[in-house]
Amino acid sequence: MTVSPLNGKHIVLGITGGIAAYKSAMLTRLLIKSGAEVQVIMTPNAREFITPVTLSTLSGKPVITEFFSANSGEWHSHVDLGLWADAFVVAPATASTIAKMACGVADNMLVTSYLSTRARVFVAPAMDFDMMQHPTTTRNLQLLRADGCTIIEAAEGELASHLTGKGRMEEPENIVRVLESAFSPISASLAGKKVLITAGPTQEKIDPVRYISNYSTGKMGYAIANEAAARGADVTIVSGPVGHFYLHPGIKVIHVESALEMLDKAQGSFADTDIAILAAAVADYRPAFRHSSKIKREENSIDTVELVKNPDIAATLGAAKRPGQTLVGFALETDNELDNALRKLVRKHLDMIVLNSLRDHGAGFGTDTNKVTLVFADGSARELPLKSKSEVAADILDNLPK
């Protein structure tokens, strides 16, 4: 029987006042089943959605909701709770509680305990779509990330308002997986390793205002970089143009635009790299001629844009790979997926290739989730279910060939 990495761990579970609080009962049960000891803290509003009796029964401990016990006047020490915890989990985390945590507004037992803890903190947001997308919430989540909190991204689906969008609290089973991954002994296995990641699209300029590119957002590559840094690796990410994403403070970022620039910077870092994971969606072609000024439709007649092939970064690095280096590529396919991925793996001298198909719902560009199959040099493959990209990042690092 496999023992969970959470066995014997002390977990403070903070529950806030949102409809997703009903999921906290199952989360408590799963944490107890994993062997953890769970102390529940509820905000006053959380009691309107689920009763302390339910959670006390499941956790085996009295639920803490106030600084003092109403009957006895007993003081609940937020300092003791913070020191007791191995993990501090807030699920669900409403916009209000996220704002209080980000700004240090210690007006309830949950936030006060958060400010006192030395444990790893995990935050699972849950709110309506408009609140989730509001710049204030986005900014507060960025602050929590910068403070070292792990944000367990909200999922997309039907919300309490009956709107559809991002804002559903991640399912309890997946929250437990995130915690188990964080406390797994393998989490420290990259300490001292140098890891190179490529991420995002490339932009191949036609003129100063137009370019050829693709739909890549860089989310997958950045998730891998953050996970590798959290495991102790010395991480360099060579990134094409992407939006603003949280990055672990220890990561070195090299910004590029074109495929030629990405190749140059990747080659410059590859020689002393232990592990290279090439998650970028590099444009296969670039214009043969780049105009130095904007092409004016009224003055120029251009019916075609001549293209030339870009270098294959994975194949170039694969040809230069030395013994002891691990090289991982990505393959986004639309048909004959596994056969195409295997051919790429062999042709480019990869040790593993991460295959995803545009035919799988929730996979591909721009999503917060991915569904991948890990394909290895011996021809074996491991198909994984749909997961958040942060979970997929952990799976990729867990399965790196030795």
Coordinates of C-alpha atoms in Angstrom, one line a residue:
M1 CA 0.0 0.0 0.0
T2 CA 1.4 3.4 -1.0
V3 CA 1.8 5.9 1.8
S4 CA 0.8 9.4 0.9
P5 CA 3.4 12.2 1.2
L6 CA 0.8 13.9 3.4
N7 CA 0.9 11.2 6.0
G8 CA 1.6 12.7 9.4
K9 CA 1.6 16.3 8.0
H10 CA -0.2 19.1 9.9
I11 CA -2.5 21.0 7.6
V12 CA -4.5 24.1 8.4
L13 CA -7.5 24.3 6.1
G14 CA -8.9 27.8 5.9
I15 CA -12.5 28.0 4.6
T16 CA -14.0 31.3 3.5
G17 CA -17.6 32.4 2.7
G18 CA -18.3 31.2 -0.8
I19 CA -20.7 28.7 -2.3
A20 CA -17.7 26.4 -3.0
A21 CA -17.3 25.9 0.7
Y22 CA -19.4 22.7 0.2
K23 CA -16.4 21.2 -1.5
S24 CA -14.3 21.7 1.6
A25 CA -16.1 18.8 3.3
M26 CA -14.8 16.4 0.7
L27 CA -11.4 18.1 0.8
T28 CA -11.2 17.6 4.6
R29 CA -12.2 13.9 4.2
L30 CA -9.5 13.3 1.5
L31 CA -6.8 15.0 3.6
I32 CA -7.7 12.9 6.6
K33 CA -7.7 9.8 4.4
S34 CA -4.2 10.6 3.2
G35 CA -3.0 10.5 6.8
A36 CA -2.8 14.2 7.5
E37 CA -3.9 15.9 10.7
V38 CA -6.3 18.7 9.7
Q39 CA -7.3 21.9 11.7
V40 CA -10.1 23.8 10.1
I41 CA -10.4 27.6 10.4
M42 CA -13.5 29.2 9.1
T43 CA -14.3 32.9 8.5
P44 CA -17.5 34.1 10.0
N45 CA -19.2 34.2 6.6
A46 CA -18.1 30.6 5.8
R47 CA -20.5 29.4 8.5
E48 CA -23.4 30.6 6.3
F49 CA -22.5 28.0 3.6
I50 CA -21.4 24.9 5.7
T51 CA -21.6 24.2 9.4
P52 CA -18.7 23.8 11.7
V53 CA -20.3 20.6 13.0
T54 CA -19.8 18.9 9.6
L55 CA -16.2 19.9 9.4
S56 CA -15.4 19.1 13.0
T57 CA -16.9 15.6 12.5
L58 CA -14.8 15.0 9.4
S59 CA -11.5 16.5 10.8
G60 CA -11.9 15.1 14.3
K61 CA -11.0 18.5 15.8
P62 CA -13.1 21.5 17.0
V63 CA -13.4 24.1 14.2
I64 CA -11.9 27.5 15.0
T65 CA -13.9 30.5 13.8
E66 CA -13.1 33.2 16.3
F67 CA -10.2 34.5 18.3
F68 CA -11.9 33.5 21.6
S69 CA -14.3 30.7 22.5
A70 CA -17.7 32.3 23.2
N71 CA -18.5 30.2 26.2
S72 CA -15.1 29.8 28.0
G73 CA -13.2 32.8 26.8
E74 CA -10.4 30.4 25.7
W75 CA -8.0 32.2 23.4
H76 CA -7.0 30.5 20.1
S77 CA -3.4 31.3 19.4
H78 CA -2.9 32.2 15.8
V79 CA 0.9 32.0 16.4
D80 CA 0.7 28.4 17.7
L81 CA -1.5 27.5 14.7
G82 CA 1.0 29.0 12.3
L83 CA 3.9 27.2 13.8
W84 CA 2.0 23.9 14.0
A85 CA 1.2 23.8 10.3
D86 CA 3.2 22.1 7.6
A87 CA 0.8 23.4 5.0
F88 CA -1.7 26.3 5.1
V89 CA -4.5 25.8 2.6
V90 CA -7.2 28.3 1.8
A91 CA -10.0 26.6 -0.1
P92 CA -12.2 28.2 -1.2
A93 CA -10.5 31.6 -1.2
T94 CA -12.9 34.4 -2.0
A95 CA -11.9 37.7 -3.5
S96 CA -12.3 39.3 -0.1
T97 CA -10.0 36.9 1.7
I98 CA -7.4 37.0 -1.1
A99 CA -7.4 40.8 -0.8
K100 CA -7.0 40.7 2.9
M101 CA -4.1 38.2 2.7
A102 CA -2.4 40.2 0.0
C103 CA -2.6 43.4 2.0
G104 CA -2.2 42.0 5.5
V105 CA -5.7 42.9 6.8
A106 CA -5.7 40.7 9.9
D107 CA -9.4 41.1 11.0
N108 CA -10.2 37.4 11.4
M109 CA -8.6 34.3 12.7
L110 CA -7.8 32.9 9.2
V111 CA -5.8 35.8 7.9
T112 CA -4.1 36.4 11.3
S113 CA -3.0 32.8 11.3
Y114 CA -1.8 33.1 7.7
L115 CA 0.4 36.1 8.7
S116 CA 1.9 34.0 11.5
T117 CA 2.6 30.8 9.6
R118 CA 6.0 29.6 8.3
A119 CA 4.4 26.8 6.3
R120 CA 3.9 26.5 2.6
V121 CA 0.7 28.3 1.6
F122 CA -1.7 27.1 -1.0
V123 CA -4.6 29.3 -2.2
A124 CA -7.5 27.9 -4.3
P125 CA -9.6 30.9 -5.6
A126 CA -13.3 30.5 -6.1
M127 CA -15.6 33.4 -7.2
D128 CA -17.7 34.5 -10.2
F129 CA -16.1 35.1 -13.6
D130 CA -16.2 38.9 -13.5
M131 CA -14.6 39.0 -10.0
M132 CA -11.9 36.5 -11.1
Q133 CA -11.0 38.7 -14.1
H134 CA -11.1 42.0 -12.3
P135 CA -7.7 43.8 -12.3
T136 CA -7.9 44.0 -8.5
T137 CA -8.1 40.2 -8.0
T138 CA -5.4 39.6 -10.6
R139 CA -3.1 42.1 -8.9
N140 CA -3.8 40.5 -5.4
L141 CA -3.1 37.0 -6.7
Q142 CA 0.2 38.3 -8.2
L143 CA 1.1 39.7 -4.8
L144 CA 0.4 36.4 -3.1
R145 CA 2.5 34.6 -5.7
A146 CA 5.3 37.1 -5.1
D147 CA 5.0 36.3 -1.4
G148 CA 5.6 32.7 -2.1
C149 CA 2.1 31.3 -2.1
T150 CA 1.1 28.6 -4.5
I151 CA -2.0 29.5 -6.4
I152 CA -4.1 26.5 -7.3
E153 CA -5.8 27.9 -10.4
A154 CA -9.5 28.1 -10.6
A155 CA -11.2 25.9 -13.2
E156 CA -13.6 26.9 -16.0
G157 CA -17.2 25.8 -16.0
E158 CA -20.7 26.8 -14.9
L159 CA -20.7 29.2 -11.9
A160 CA -23.1 29.9 -9.2
S161 CA -24.4 32.9 -11.2
H162 CA -25.1 30.4 -14.0
L163 CA -22.6 32.2 -16.1
T164 CA -19.8 30.1 -17.7
G165 CA -16.1 31.0 -17.2
K166 CA -13.1 30.7 -15.0
G167 CA -13.8 30.8 -11.3
R168 CA -14.8 27.3 -10.1
M169 CA -12.7 26.1 -7.2
E170 CA -10.4 23.3 -8.3
E171 CA -11.8 19.9 -7.4
P172 CA -10.7 18.5 -4.0
E173 CA -9.0 15.5 -5.6
N174 CA -6.8 17.8 -7.6
I175 CA -6.0 20.0 -4.6
V176 CA -4.8 16.9 -2.8
R177 CA -2.6 16.0 -5.8
V178 CA -1.0 19.4 -5.7
L179 CA -0.3 19.1 -2.0
E180 CA 1.1 15.5 -2.4
S181 CA 3.3 16.7 -5.3
A182 CA 4.6 19.6 -3.1
F183 CA 5.5 17.2 -0.2
S184 CA 6.8 14.3 -2.4
P185 CA 10.5 13.5 -1.9
I186 CA 10.9 13.9 -5.6
S187 CA 10.2 17.6 -5.3
A188 CA 13.8 18.2 -4.2
S189 CA 15.3 16.0 -6.9
L190 CA 16.3 18.9 -9.1
A191 CA 18.4 20.7 -6.5
G192 CA 21.7 21.7 -8.1
K193 CA 20.5 20.9 -11.6
K194 CA 20.7 23.5 -14.4
V195 CA 17.4 23.6 -16.4
L196 CA 16.8 25.4 -19.7
I197 CA 13.2 26.1 -20.8
T198 CA 12.0 27.6 -24.0
A199 CA 8.5 29.1 -24.0
G200 CA 5.9 31.1 -25.9
P201 CA 5.7 31.8 -29.6
T202 CA 8.2 33.5 -31.9
Q203 CA 7.3 36.5 -34.1
E204 CA 8.8 36.6 -37.6
K205 CA 8.6 40.2 -38.8
I206 CA 7.3 41.1 -42.3
D207 CA 7.8 44.8 -41.6
P208 CA 7.9 47.0 -38.4
V209 CA 4.2 46.4 -37.7
R210 CA 3.4 43.0 -39.1
Y211 CA 4.6 39.5 -38.3
I212 CA 4.0 35.8 -38.7
S213 CA 3.3 33.9 -35.4
N214 CA 1.0 31.4 -33.7
Y215 CA -1.5 31.2 -30.8
S216 CA 1.0 30.1 -28.1
T217 CA 0.6 32.0 -24.8
G218 CA 3.7 30.5 -23.1
K219 CA 1.6 29.2 -20.1
M220 CA 2.9 25.6 -20.4
G221 CA 6.6 26.6 -20.5
Y222 CA 6.2 29.1 -17.7
A223 CA 4.5 26.5 -15.6
I224 CA 7.4 24.1 -16.1
A225 CA 9.9 26.8 -15.3
N226 CA 8.2 27.6 -12.0
E227 CA 7.8 24.0 -11.0
A228 CA 11.5 23.3 -11.8
A229 CA 12.6 26.3 -9.7
A230 CA 10.4 25.2 -6.8
R231 CA 12.2 21.9 -6.9
G232 CA 15.6 23.6 -6.4
A233 CA 16.8 23.8 -10.0
D234 CA 18.8 26.7 -11.5
V235 CA 16.4 27.7 -14.2
T236 CA 16.9 29.8 -17.4
I237 CA 13.8 30.5 -19.6
V238 CA 14.2 31.7 -23.1
S239 CA 10.9 33.3 -23.8
G240 CA 9.2 34.6 -26.9
P241 CA 6.7 37.4 -26.6
V242 CA 4.1 36.5 -24.0
G243 CA 1.8 38.3 -21.5
H244 CA 2.8 38.9 -17.9
F245 CA 3.1 35.7 -15.9
Y246 CA 4.3 35.0 -12.4
L247 CA 7.8 33.7 -12.4
H248 CA 9.7 32.2 -9.4
P249 CA 12.2 34.9 -8.3
G250 CA 15.2 32.7 -8.9
I251 CA 14.5 32.2 -12.6
K252 CA 16.7 33.9 -15.2
V253 CA 14.6 35.2 -18.1
I254 CA 16.0 35.9 -21.6
H255 CA 13.5 37.6 -23.9
V256 CA 13.6 37.0 -27.6
E257 CA 11.3 37.6 -30.6
S258 CA 12.4 35.5 -33.6
A259 CA 13.3 31.9 -34.0
L260 CA 16.8 32.8 -34.9
E261 CA 17.1 34.8 -31.7
M262 CA 15.7 31.9 -29.7
L263 CA 18.1 29.5 -31.3
D264 CA 21.1 31.8 -30.5
K265 CA 20.1 32.2 -26.8
A266 CA 19.2 28.5 -26.3
Q267 CA 22.5 27.4 -27.8
G268 CA 24.3 29.9 -25.5
S269 CA 22.8 28.3 -22.4
F270 CA 22.7 24.6 -23.6
A271 CA 26.3 23.6 -23.2
D272 CA 26.3 23.5 -19.4
T273 CA 22.6 22.6 -19.0
D274 CA 21.6 19.3 -17.4
I275 CA 18.0 19.3 -18.6
A276 CA 16.5 21.2 -21.5
I277 CA 12.7 21.3 -22.1
L278 CA 11.7 22.9 -25.4
A279 CA 8.1 24.0 -24.9
A280 CA 8.2 27.0 -27.2
A281 CA 6.0 27.1 -30.3
V282 CA 8.7 28.2 -32.8
A283 CA 7.5 29.4 -36.2
D284 CA 8.5 27.0 -38.9
Y285 CA 9.0 29.8 -41.4
R286 CA 10.0 33.4 -41.6
P287 CA 9.8 36.0 -44.4
A288 CA 12.7 35.8 -46.8
F289 CA 12.8 39.6 -46.8
R290 CA 12.0 42.0 -44.0
H291 CA 10.9 45.4 -45.0
S292 CA 12.5 48.3 -43.0
S293 CA 9.4 50.5 -43.2
K294 CA 5.7 49.8 -43.1
I295 CA 4.3 48.4 -46.3
K296 CA 1.6 50.9 -47.4
R297 CA -1.3 49.2 -49.2
E298 CA -2.0 52.3 -51.3
E299 CA 1.6 52.4 -52.6
N300 CA 2.7 48.8 -52.9
S301 CA 1.3 45.8 -54.5
I302 CA 2.3 42.7 -52.6
D303 CA 0.4 39.6 -53.6
T304 CA 2.7 37.0 -51.9
V305 CA 5.2 36.9 -49.0
E306 CA 8.1 34.6 -49.8
L307 CA 9.0 32.4 -46.8
V308 CA 12.1 30.5 -45.9
K309 CA 12.5 27.7 -43.3
N310 CA 13.5 28.5 -39.8
P311 CA 16.2 26.3 -38.1
D312 CA 14.9 23.4 -36.1
I313 CA 15.9 24.3 -32.5
A314 CA 15.2 20.9 -31.0
A315 CA 17.1 19.1 -33.8
T316 CA 20.0 21.5 -33.5
L317 CA 20.4 21.0 -29.7
G318 CA 19.8 17.3 -30.1
A319 CA 22.7 17.0 -32.5
A320 CA 24.9 18.8 -29.9
K321 CA 23.7 16.9 -26.9
R322 CA 26.4 15.4 -24.8
P323 CA 26.2 12.3 -22.6
G324 CA 24.3 13.0 -19.3
Q325 CA 22.1 15.7 -20.8
T326 CA 18.3 15.3 -21.0
L327 CA 16.5 16.8 -23.9
V328 CA 12.7 17.0 -23.9
G329 CA 10.6 18.3 -26.8
F330 CA 6.9 19.0 -27.5
A331 CA 4.7 17.9 -30.3
L332 CA 1.3 19.5 -31.0
E333 CA -0.5 17.2 -33.5
T334 CA -3.9 17.0 -35.3
D335 CA -3.7 13.5 -36.7
N336 CA -1.5 10.3 -36.5
E337 CA -0.4 11.9 -33.2
L338 CA 1.6 9.1 -31.7
D339 CA 3.4 8.1 -34.9
N340 CA 4.3 11.7 -35.7
A341 CA 5.6 12.2 -32.1
L342 CA 7.8 9.1 -32.2
R343 CA 9.3 10.1 -35.5
K344 CA 10.1 13.6 -34.1
L345 CA 11.7 12.0 -31.0
V346 CA 14.0 9.9 -33.0
R347 CA 14.8 12.5 -35.7
K348 CA 15.7 15.2 -33.1
H349 CA 17.6 12.9 -30.7
L350 CA 15.2 13.6 -27.8
D351 CA 14.9 11.6 -24.6
M352 CA 11.2 12.4 -24.2
I353 CA 8.5 14.2 -26.1
V354 CA 5.3 15.7 -24.7
L355 CA 2.5 15.0 -27.1
N356 CA -0.8 16.9 -27.1
S357 CA -3.5 16.9 -29.7
L358 CA -5.7 19.8 -30.8
R359 CA -8.5 17.3 -31.0
D360 CA -8.5 17.0 -27.2
H361 CA -10.9 19.5 -25.5
G362 CA -9.0 21.6 -23.0
A363 CA -5.6 21.0 -24.6
G364 CA -3.4 23.2 -26.8
F365 CA -3.0 27.0 -27.0
G366 CA -4.4 29.5 -24.6
T367 CA -6.0 27.2 -22.1
D368 CA -5.2 26.8 -18.4
T369 CA -5.4 23.0 -18.8
N370 CA -3.6 20.4 -20.9
K371 CA -4.0 16.8 -21.8
V372 CA -0.7 15.2 -22.8
T373 CA 0.9 11.8 -23.5
L374 CA 4.5 11.4 -22.5
V375 CA 6.4 9.5 -25.1
F376 CA 9.8 8.0 -24.3
A377 CA 12.9 7.0 -26.3
D378 CA 12.2 3.2 -25.9
G379 CA 8.8 3.7 -27.7
S380 CA 6.7 3.5 -24.5
A381 CA 4.1 6.1 -23.8
R382 CA 2.1 7.3 -20.8
E383 CA -1.2 9.0 -21.4
L384 CA -2.3 11.4 -18.7
P385 CA -5.8 12.8 -18.1
L386 CA -6.8 16.5 -18.5
K387 CA -5.1 18.5 -15.8
S388 CA -4.1 22.1 -15.0
K389 CA -0.9 23.1 -16.7
S390 CA 0.9 23.4 -13.3
E391 CA 0.0 19.7 -12.7
V392 CA 1.2 18.8 -16.1
A393 CA 4.5 20.6 -15.4
A394 CA 4.9 18.4 -12.3
D395 CA 4.1 15.2 -14.3
I396 CA 6.7 16.1 -16.9
L397 CA 9.4 16.7 -14.3
D398 CA 8.4 13.6 -12.4
N399 CA 8.8 11.5 -15.5
L400 CA 12.1 12.8 -16.8
P401 CA 14.3 10.0 -18.1
K402 CA 17.2 9.3 -15.8

